[in-house]
Tab-separated table of C-alpha atoms and ligand atoms in Angstrom:
chain	number	residue	atom	x	y	z
A	29	UNK	CA	104.989	84.975	124.293
A	30	UNK	CA	108.140	87.072	124.290
A	31	UNK	CA	108.313	90.217	122.125
A	32	UNK	CA	111.667	91.901	121.624
A	33	UNK	CA	112.377	95.554	120.913
A	34	UNK	CA	112.794	95.364	117.155
A	35	UNK	CA	115.044	98.086	115.695
A	36	UNK	CA	115.035	96.604	112.187
A	37	UNK	CA	115.032	99.136	109.328
A	38	UNK	CA	112.320	97.309	107.392
A	39	UNK	CA	110.185	95.330	107.470
A	40	UNK	CA	109.943	96.897	110.870
A	41	UNK	CA	108.121	96.803	114.162
A	42	UNK	CA	104.355	97.418	114.150
A	43	UNK	CA	102.208	98.782	116.985
A	44	UNK	CA	101.279	95.976	119.386
A	45	UNK	CA	97.682	97.284	119.505
A	46	UNK	CA	97.433	96.871	115.752
A	47	UNK	CA	98.785	93.327	115.795
A	48	UNK	CA	96.387	92.391	118.596
A	49	UNK	CA	93.437	93.856	116.728
A	50	UNK	CA	94.456	91.994	113.568
A	51	UNK	CA	94.738	88.804	115.618
A	52	UNK	CA	91.296	89.308	117.132
A	53	UNK	CA	89.807	89.913	113.701
A	54	UNK	CA	91.817	87.273	111.873
A	55	UNK	CA	89.151	84.602	111.481
A	56	UNK	CA	86.053	86.759	111.346
A	57	UNK	CA	86.274	90.393	110.331
A	58	UNK	CA	83.454	92.416	111.855
A	59	UNK	CA	80.855	89.671	111.631
A	60	UNK	CA	81.582	88.940	107.975
A	61	UNK	CA	82.366	85.311	108.815
A	62	UNK	CA	85.683	85.473	106.993
A	63	UNK	CA	89.210	86.795	107.250
A	64	UNK	CA	90.124	89.980	105.394
A	65	UNK	CA	92.576	87.735	103.510
A	66	UNK	CA	89.678	85.716	102.130
A	67	UNK	CA	87.475	88.564	100.947
A	68	UNK	CA	86.810	89.695	97.421
A	69	UNK	CA	88.493	93.036	96.888
A	70	UNK	CA	85.331	94.153	95.114
A	71	UNK	CA	82.935	93.036	97.840
A	72	UNK	CA	81.273	95.485	100.215
A	73	UNK	CA	83.382	94.501	103.249
A	74	UNK	CA	86.718	95.216	101.637
A	75	UNK	CA	85.359	98.337	99.933
A	76	UNK	CA	84.564	99.673	103.405
A	77	UNK	CA	88.043	98.809	104.711
A	78	UNK	CA	89.740	100.399	101.683
A	79	UNK	CA	87.717	103.594	101.772
A	80	UNK	CA	88.185	104.017	105.533
A	81	UNK	CA	91.966	103.582	105.197
A	82	UNK	CA	92.130	106.252	102.509
A	83	UNK	CA	89.970	108.624	104.510
A	84	UNK	CA	92.071	108.179	107.655
A	85	UNK	CA	95.283	108.766	105.691
A	86	UNK	CA	93.800	111.889	104.100
A	87	UNK	CA	92.935	113.238	107.532
A	88	UNK	CA	96.307	112.367	109.061
A	89	UNK	CA	98.279	114.107	106.327
A	90	UNK	CA	95.611	116.752	105.596
A	91	UNK	CA	95.840	115.817	101.936
A	92	UNK	CA	94.228	118.631	99.932
A	93	UNK	CA	91.604	118.126	97.230
A	94	UNK	CA	93.204	117.589	93.829
A	95	UNK	CA	95.412	114.713	94.966
A	96	UNK	CA	94.874	110.993	94.362
A	97	UNK	CA	95.965	108.411	96.899
A	98	UNK	CA	97.037	105.165	95.225
A	99	UNK	CA	97.528	101.822	96.975
A	100	UNK	CA	100.020	99.981	94.766
A	101	UNK	CA	102.474	97.092	94.742
A	102	UNK	CA	106.075	96.804	93.616
A	103	UNK	CA	107.735	98.757	96.425
A	104	UNK	CA	109.603	102.033	96.180
A	105	UNK	CA	111.812	100.409	93.546
A	106	UNK	CA	108.915	100.277	91.082
A	107	UNK	CA	108.306	103.977	91.741
A	108	UNK	CA	111.899	104.674	90.692
A	109	UNK	CA	110.690	103.685	87.181
A	110	UNK	CA	107.038	104.801	87.296
A	111	UNK	CA	108.013	108.368	88.153
A	112	UNK	CA	110.085	109.020	84.997
A	113	UNK	CA	107.644	107.026	82.842
A	114	UNK	CA	104.723	109.164	83.988
A	115	UNK	CA	106.219	112.514	84.941
A	116	UNK	CA	108.802	113.271	82.255
A	117	UNK	CA	105.889	114.316	80.002
A	118	UNK	CA	108.075	114.740	76.918
A	119	UNK	CA	110.705	116.842	78.686
A	120	UNK	CA	114.394	116.188	78.243
A	121	UNK	CA	115.273	115.541	81.861
A	122	UNK	CA	114.463	115.660	85.537
A	123	UNK	CA	116.476	117.066	88.448
A	124	UNK	CA	117.624	114.725	91.230
A	125	UNK	CA	119.337	115.429	94.534
A	126	UNK	CA	121.971	112.849	95.440
A	127	UNK	CA	121.958	112.392	99.200
A	128	UNK	CA	122.767	108.723	99.590
A	129	UNK	CA	122.200	105.152	98.589
A	130	UNK	CA	118.452	105.424	97.937
A	131	UNK	CA	118.667	108.568	95.850
A	132	UNK	CA	121.463	106.914	93.847
A	133	UNK	CA	119.176	103.980	93.094
A	134	UNK	CA	116.383	106.319	92.001
A	135	UNK	CA	118.863	108.203	89.787
A	136	UNK	CA	120.195	105.013	88.177
A	137	UNK	CA	116.697	103.821	87.263
A	138	UNK	CA	115.638	107.231	85.913
A	139	UNK	CA	118.748	107.260	83.700
A	140	UNK	CA	117.468	104.139	81.934
A	141	UNK	CA	114.309	106.025	80.960
A	142	UNK	CA	115.358	109.619	80.272
A	143	UNK	CA	117.714	112.417	81.113
A	144	UNK	CA	118.789	113.062	84.690
A	145	UNK	CA	120.560	116.101	86.061
A	146	UNK	CA	122.095	115.658	89.470
A	147	UNK	CA	121.477	119.054	91.023
A	148	UNK	CA	123.812	118.496	93.973
A	149	UNK	CA	125.457	115.650	95.837
A	150	UNK	CA	126.718	114.962	99.337
A	151	UNK	CA	128.949	112.110	98.141
A	152	UNK	CA	132.070	114.061	99.125
A	153	UNK	CA	131.073	113.866	102.814
A	154	UNK	CA	130.266	110.157	102.439
A	155	UNK	CA	126.639	111.210	102.745
A	156	UNK	CA	126.962	112.436	106.312
A	157	UNK	CA	125.698	115.931	105.399
A	158	UNK	CA	123.078	117.399	103.063
A	159	UNK	CA	124.048	119.605	100.113
A	160	UNK	CA	123.655	123.346	100.714
A	161	UNK	CA	120.669	124.664	98.696
A	162	UNK	CA	122.746	127.721	97.747
A	163	UNK	CA	124.844	125.465	95.498
A	164	UNK	CA	122.073	123.569	93.703
A	165	UNK	CA	122.053	123.808	89.932
A	166	UNK	CA	118.330	123.547	89.178
A	167	UNK	CA	117.130	123.363	85.575
A	168	UNK	CA	114.111	125.640	84.959
A	169	UNK	CA	112.879	123.152	82.321
A	170	UNK	CA	113.208	120.077	84.549
A	171	UNK	CA	110.186	117.758	84.386
A	172	UNK	CA	110.319	117.375	88.174
A	173	UNK	CA	112.681	117.590	91.147
A	174	UNK	CA	113.291	114.359	93.088
A	175	UNK	CA	114.738	113.917	96.569
A	176	UNK	CA	114.830	111.293	99.315
A	177	UNK	CA	113.404	112.792	102.495
A	178	UNK	CA	115.129	110.277	104.769
A	179	UNK	CA	118.160	108.246	103.737
A	180	UNK	CA	117.440	105.066	105.660
A	181	UNK	CA	120.878	103.500	105.315
A	182	UNK	CA	123.071	106.305	106.661
A	183	UNK	CA	120.453	108.009	108.808
A	184	UNK	CA	120.276	111.420	107.125
A	185	UNK	CA	116.992	113.334	107.059
A	186	UNK	CA	115.706	116.606	105.657
A	187	UNK	CA	114.126	118.534	108.516
A	188	UNK	CA	112.765	121.063	106.046
A	189	UNK	CA	111.211	120.497	102.639
A	190	UNK	CA	113.846	121.324	99.971
A	191	UNK	CA	111.683	123.437	97.690
A	192	UNK	CA	112.947	123.487	94.095
A	193	UNK	CA	114.379	126.781	92.885
A	194	UNK	CA	111.695	127.013	90.190
A	195	UNK	CA	108.246	127.045	91.744
A	196	UNK	CA	106.590	125.357	88.724
A	197	UNK	CA	108.789	122.277	88.943
A	198	UNK	CA	106.796	119.455	90.585
A	199	UNK	CA	108.476	118.262	93.769
A	200	UNK	CA	108.743	114.468	94.106
A	201	UNK	CA	109.792	112.751	97.352
A	202	UNK	CA	110.742	109.228	98.323
A	203	UNK	CA	109.312	109.185	101.865
A	204	UNK	CA	109.610	105.428	102.335
A	205	UNK	CA	111.243	105.696	105.740
A	206	UNK	CA	109.727	108.848	107.246
A	207	UNK	CA	106.214	109.237	105.902
A	208	UNK	CA	103.759	109.836	108.783
A	209	UNK	CA	106.597	110.587	111.206
A	210	UNK	CA	105.619	114.269	111.344
A	211	UNK	CA	103.143	116.597	109.641
A	212	UNK	CA	104.060	117.624	106.084
A	213	UNK	CA	102.421	120.186	103.832
A	214	UNK	CA	101.368	117.955	100.933
A	215	UNK	CA	100.435	120.973	98.798
A	216	UNK	CA	104.159	121.546	98.111
A	217	UNK	CA	104.429	118.202	96.335
A	218	UNK	CA	103.662	116.839	92.908
A	219	UNK	CA	104.117	113.299	94.147
A	220	UNK	CA	105.011	111.490	97.391
A	221	UNK	CA	105.747	107.775	97.478
A	222	UNK	CA	106.604	105.229	100.144
A	223	UNK	CA	107.002	101.504	100.493
A	224	UNK	CA	104.819	100.515	103.441
A	225	UNK	CA	107.191	98.257	105.336
A	226	UNK	CA	108.978	100.941	107.357
A	227	UNK	CA	106.497	103.354	108.817
A	228	UNK	CA	103.094	102.274	107.477
A	229	UNK	CA	102.450	98.545	107.678
A	230	UNK	CA	103.582	95.226	106.259
A	231	UNK	CA	105.580	94.767	103.064
A	232	UNK	CA	103.702	94.406	99.799
A	233	UNK	CA	101.944	97.772	99.747
A	234	UNK	CA	103.278	100.981	98.225
A	235	UNK	CA	101.609	104.316	98.804
A	236	UNK	CA	101.576	107.070	96.181
A	237	UNK	CA	100.034	110.506	96.703
A	238	UNK	CA	99.976	112.337	93.390
A	239	UNK	CA	98.598	115.651	92.125
A	240	UNK	CA	95.836	114.943	89.642
A	241	UNK	CA	97.231	117.118	86.841
A	242	UNK	CA	100.328	114.879	86.724
A	243	UNK	CA	98.258	111.775	85.956
A	244	UNK	CA	97.452	110.688	82.409
A	245	UNK	CA	100.600	111.829	80.654
A	246	UNK	CA	102.616	108.615	80.701
A	247	UNK	CA	104.936	108.184	77.747
A	248	UNK	CA	103.760	106.062	74.809
A	249	UNK	CA	104.384	102.391	75.389
A	250	UNK	CA	104.141	102.565	79.193
A	251	UNK	CA	102.823	99.209	80.433
A	252	UNK	CA	99.296	99.452	81.836
A	253	UNK	CA	100.466	98.405	85.285
A	254	UNK	CA	103.060	101.238	85.362
A	255	UNK	CA	100.654	104.018	84.417
A	256	UNK	CA	99.254	106.034	87.354
A	257	UNK	CA	96.088	106.619	85.310
A	258	UNK	CA	95.307	102.903	85.507
A	259	UNK	CA	95.053	103.037	89.293
A	260	UNK	CA	93.682	106.577	89.598
A	261	UNK	CA	90.750	105.535	87.419
A	262	UNK	CA	89.970	102.323	89.298
A	263	UNK	CA	90.305	103.241	92.997
A	264	UNK	CA	93.575	101.236	92.941
A	265	UNK	CA	91.600	98.126	91.998
A	266	UNK	CA	92.557	97.611	88.357
A	267	UNK	CA	93.872	94.216	89.400
A	268	UNK	CA	93.830	92.498	92.779
A	269	UNK	CA	95.446	94.885	95.272
A	270	UNK	CA	97.419	93.698	98.334
A	271	UNK	CA	94.251	93.537	100.403
A	272	UNK	CA	95.629	92.360	103.737
A	273	UNK	CA	98.489	94.866	103.729
A	274	UNK	CA	95.997	97.616	102.852
A	275	UNK	CA	93.788	96.564	105.787
A	276	UNK	CA	96.749	96.533	108.205
A	277	UNK	CA	97.896	99.943	106.974
A	278	UNK	CA	94.363	101.122	107.735
A	279	UNK	CA	94.661	99.814	111.301
A	280	UNK	CA	97.946	101.702	111.649
A	281	UNK	CA	96.284	104.915	110.394
A	282	UNK	CA	93.567	104.508	113.036
A	283	UNK	CA	96.214	103.857	115.681
A	284	UNK	CA	98.035	107.050	114.629
A	285	UNK	CA	94.820	109.015	114.980
A	286	UNK	CA	94.345	107.590	118.482
A	287	UNK	CA	97.915	108.683	119.346
A	288	UNK	CA	96.987	112.269	118.529
A	289	UNK	CA	97.971	112.354	114.859
A	290	UNK	CA	101.212	113.387	113.225
A	291	UNK	CA	101.921	116.430	115.390
A	292	UNK	CA	101.967	114.164	118.448
A	293	UNK	CA	104.101	111.605	116.603
A	294	UNK	CA	106.598	114.325	115.661
A	295	UNK	CA	107.062	115.320	119.306
A	296	UNK	CA	107.589	111.687	120.289
A	297	UNK	CA	109.898	110.888	117.372
A	298	UNK	CA	112.083	113.904	117.991
A	299	UNK	CA	112.323	113.124	121.707
A	300	UNK	CA	113.133	109.438	121.100
A	301	UNK	CA	115.905	110.166	118.621
A	302	UNK	CA	117.389	113.092	120.562
A	303	UNK	CA	117.842	111.045	123.719
A	304	UNK	CA	119.616	108.318	121.761
A	305	UNK	CA	121.872	110.837	119.984
A	306	UNK	CA	122.628	112.409	123.362
A	307	UNK	CA	123.632	109.008	124.773
A	308	UNK	CA	125.992	108.530	121.803
A	309	UNK	CA	127.466	112.038	121.989
A	310	UNK	CA	127.906	111.826	125.774
A	311	UNK	CA	129.693	108.468	125.699
A	312	UNK	CA	133.172	110.021	125.722
A	313	UNK	CA	133.902	108.684	122.238
A	314	UNK	CA	132.940	105.076	122.998
A	315	UNK	CA	130.066	105.458	120.521
A	316	UNK	CA	130.084	107.846	117.580
A	317	UNK	CA	127.443	109.043	115.125
A	318	UNK	CA	129.003	110.029	111.792
A	319	UNK	CA	126.074	112.184	110.636
A	320	UNK	CA	126.170	116.007	110.909
A	321	UNK	CA	123.944	117.189	113.766
A	322	UNK	CA	121.676	119.322	111.555
A	323	UNK	CA	120.544	116.387	109.409
A	324	UNK	CA	120.470	113.495	111.844
A	325	UNK	CA	117.471	111.308	111.197
A	326	UNK	CA	114.649	110.913	113.696
A	327	UNK	CA	113.977	107.496	112.207
A	328	UNK	CA	117.313	105.730	111.656
A	329	UNK	CA	120.066	106.443	114.175
A	330	UNK	CA	123.440	105.217	112.917
A	331	UNK	CA	126.508	104.833	115.106
A	332	UNK	CA	129.809	103.039	115.357
A	333	UNK	CA	131.956	101.830	118.245
A	334	UNK	CA	135.416	103.368	118.611
A	335	UNK	CA	136.710	99.805	118.862
A	336	UNK	CA	135.222	98.123	115.779
A	337	UNK	CA	136.291	94.720	117.101
A	338	UNK	CA	133.636	95.097	119.812
A	339	UNK	CA	130.781	95.488	117.337
A	340	UNK	CA	129.929	91.778	117.008
A	341	UNK	CA	130.025	91.482	120.807
A	342	UNK	CA	127.718	94.486	121.112
A	343	UNK	CA	125.246	93.018	118.640
A	344	UNK	CA	125.264	89.611	120.278
A	345	UNK	CA	124.754	90.941	123.804
A	346	UNK	CA	122.076	93.368	122.595
A	347	UNK	CA	120.215	90.477	120.981
A	348	UNK	CA	120.477	88.513	124.216
A	349	UNK	CA	119.027	91.527	126.048
A	350	UNK	CA	115.978	91.552	123.756
A	351	UNK	CA	117.238	94.387	121.512
A	352	UNK	CA	117.002	93.093	117.976
A	353	UNK	CA	117.876	94.330	114.474
A	354	UNK	CA	120.676	96.759	115.407
A	355	UNK	CA	123.182	95.691	112.753
A	356	UNK	CA	123.900	98.484	110.262
A	357	UNK	CA	123.193	98.128	106.551
A	358	UNK	CA	125.610	95.792	104.779
A	359	UNK	CA	126.856	98.726	102.633
A	360	UNK	CA	128.084	100.781	105.587
A	361	UNK	CA	128.473	98.467	108.608
A	362	UNK	CA	128.280	99.792	112.175
A	363	UNK	CA	124.958	99.952	113.991
A	364	UNK	CA	121.575	101.334	113.121
A	365	UNK	CA	118.625	101.732	115.443
A	366	UNK	CA	115.408	102.368	113.536
A	367	UNK	CA	112.931	104.297	115.664
A	368	UNK	CA	109.816	104.392	113.529
A	369	UNK	CA	106.420	105.489	114.896
A	370	UNK	CA	105.737	102.026	116.303
A	371	UNK	CA	108.936	101.899	118.399
A	372	UNK	CA	107.820	102.784	121.926
A	373	UNK	CA	109.867	105.178	124.000
A	374	UNK	CA	110.480	102.281	126.423
A	375	UNK	CA	112.379	100.500	123.625
A	376	UNK	CA	114.671	103.490	123.197
A	377	UNK	CA	115.178	103.716	126.958
A	378	UNK	CA	116.074	100.023	127.077
A	379	UNK	CA	118.614	100.514	124.282
A	380	UNK	CA	120.169	103.524	126.000
A	381	UNK	CA	120.408	101.579	129.262
A	382	UNK	CA	122.075	98.675	127.489
A	383	UNK	CA	124.529	100.960	125.675
A	384	UNK	CA	125.566	102.709	128.836
A	385	UNK	CA	126.074	99.395	130.664
A	386	UNK	CA	128.019	97.985	127.704
A	387	UNK	CA	130.180	101.109	127.622
A	388	UNK	CA	130.907	100.774	131.340
A	389	UNK	CA	131.976	97.148	131.100
A	390	UNK	CA	134.079	97.569	127.934
A	391	UNK	CA	135.285	101.175	128.194
B	410	PLP	C1	113.531	100.770	101.908
B	410	PLP	C2	113.633	101.951	100.986
B	410	PLP	C3	113.457	101.823	99.596
B	410	PLP	C4	113.208	100.501	98.937
B	410	PLP	O1	111.921	100.071	99.178
B	410	PLP	P1	111.290	98.766	98.495
B	410	PLP	O2	109.879	98.887	98.935
B	410	PLP	O3	112.025	97.587	99.055
B	410	PLP	O4	111.448	98.889	97.023
B	410	PLP	C5	113.539	102.967	98.832
B	410	PLP	N1	113.764	104.175	99.382
B	410	PLP	C6	113.940	104.331	100.705
B	410	PLP	C7	114.201	105.690	101.260
B	410	PLP	C8	113.890	103.223	101.539
B	410	PLP	O5	114.063	103.380	102.867
């Protein structure tokens, strides 16, 4: 067996401990005589797995009472539609921050379903900065305020929660690529959502954490499967949930608790990303990160080579050195190293070593 260091943005690397546990339990989960994949979602074994996963997540994020945790399907893309369908609540429009490719997709989908006001945009900097809160044009009557906490494609992250100017406006965050990377005060939010395949578990599961008073007000005509109330009232088991992905997410939550929880992950994630940014910044211009220092992501480190013609060579030699998934998103090119929770520090060290060697032989 030969495992590489996998820097893919998603689906992404998972903790080796978790994969080994899943392997050990694959054919017979806990004496049940069957695989988790083969169990009824309504049977007692899966009920135990599901409840434990929710409880571990609640402890990790210190989710206060008054919030539902929903285990859904459809990815973050389905949330782009479910949020306006459920949260507009008869209001004319919602406020959105435009900080990159994912917020633009959320904005485009919301526009199909209601009014959208773009409060501020960092398009002018090619999304290498974040808009200054002093310039945001927030609507006091907005149904909610939506932002993307980490822009996975360009590697731009909010290091502070951008609280809306009007305290009553529910705050909604797409945390697909940085949920569980650090502690966050959930009580500031109306709704948090995340596709699982970056920092939670395998693809096929979508997590939604939503304040209970925002549930049950979906617009008339909302399909049953797009109404949060459907899942809030059925422990996310209105129809067959993605049981195996839910189970694996639960193993990841337990692994995170064993690592010391989110405060410990934050220390590790900051250290991992800062050493990689330092290697880029100290390369004498051989490598360059386009993102402003104050909003560089801990999760997705983007960089280019001064000589763009060397990029395919870099990628090919990196792959040969067991460093996989470093090609940047097709929209922006360059390189991207995704350093989610499951990326060990040794993987980052190996990448830095490779980059320095590559710089020496091609500089
Ligand atoms: C990957 C990603 C998405 C899209 O997720 P899907 O689960 O594929 O729909 C949305 N937002 C962010 C920030 C992402 O990183």
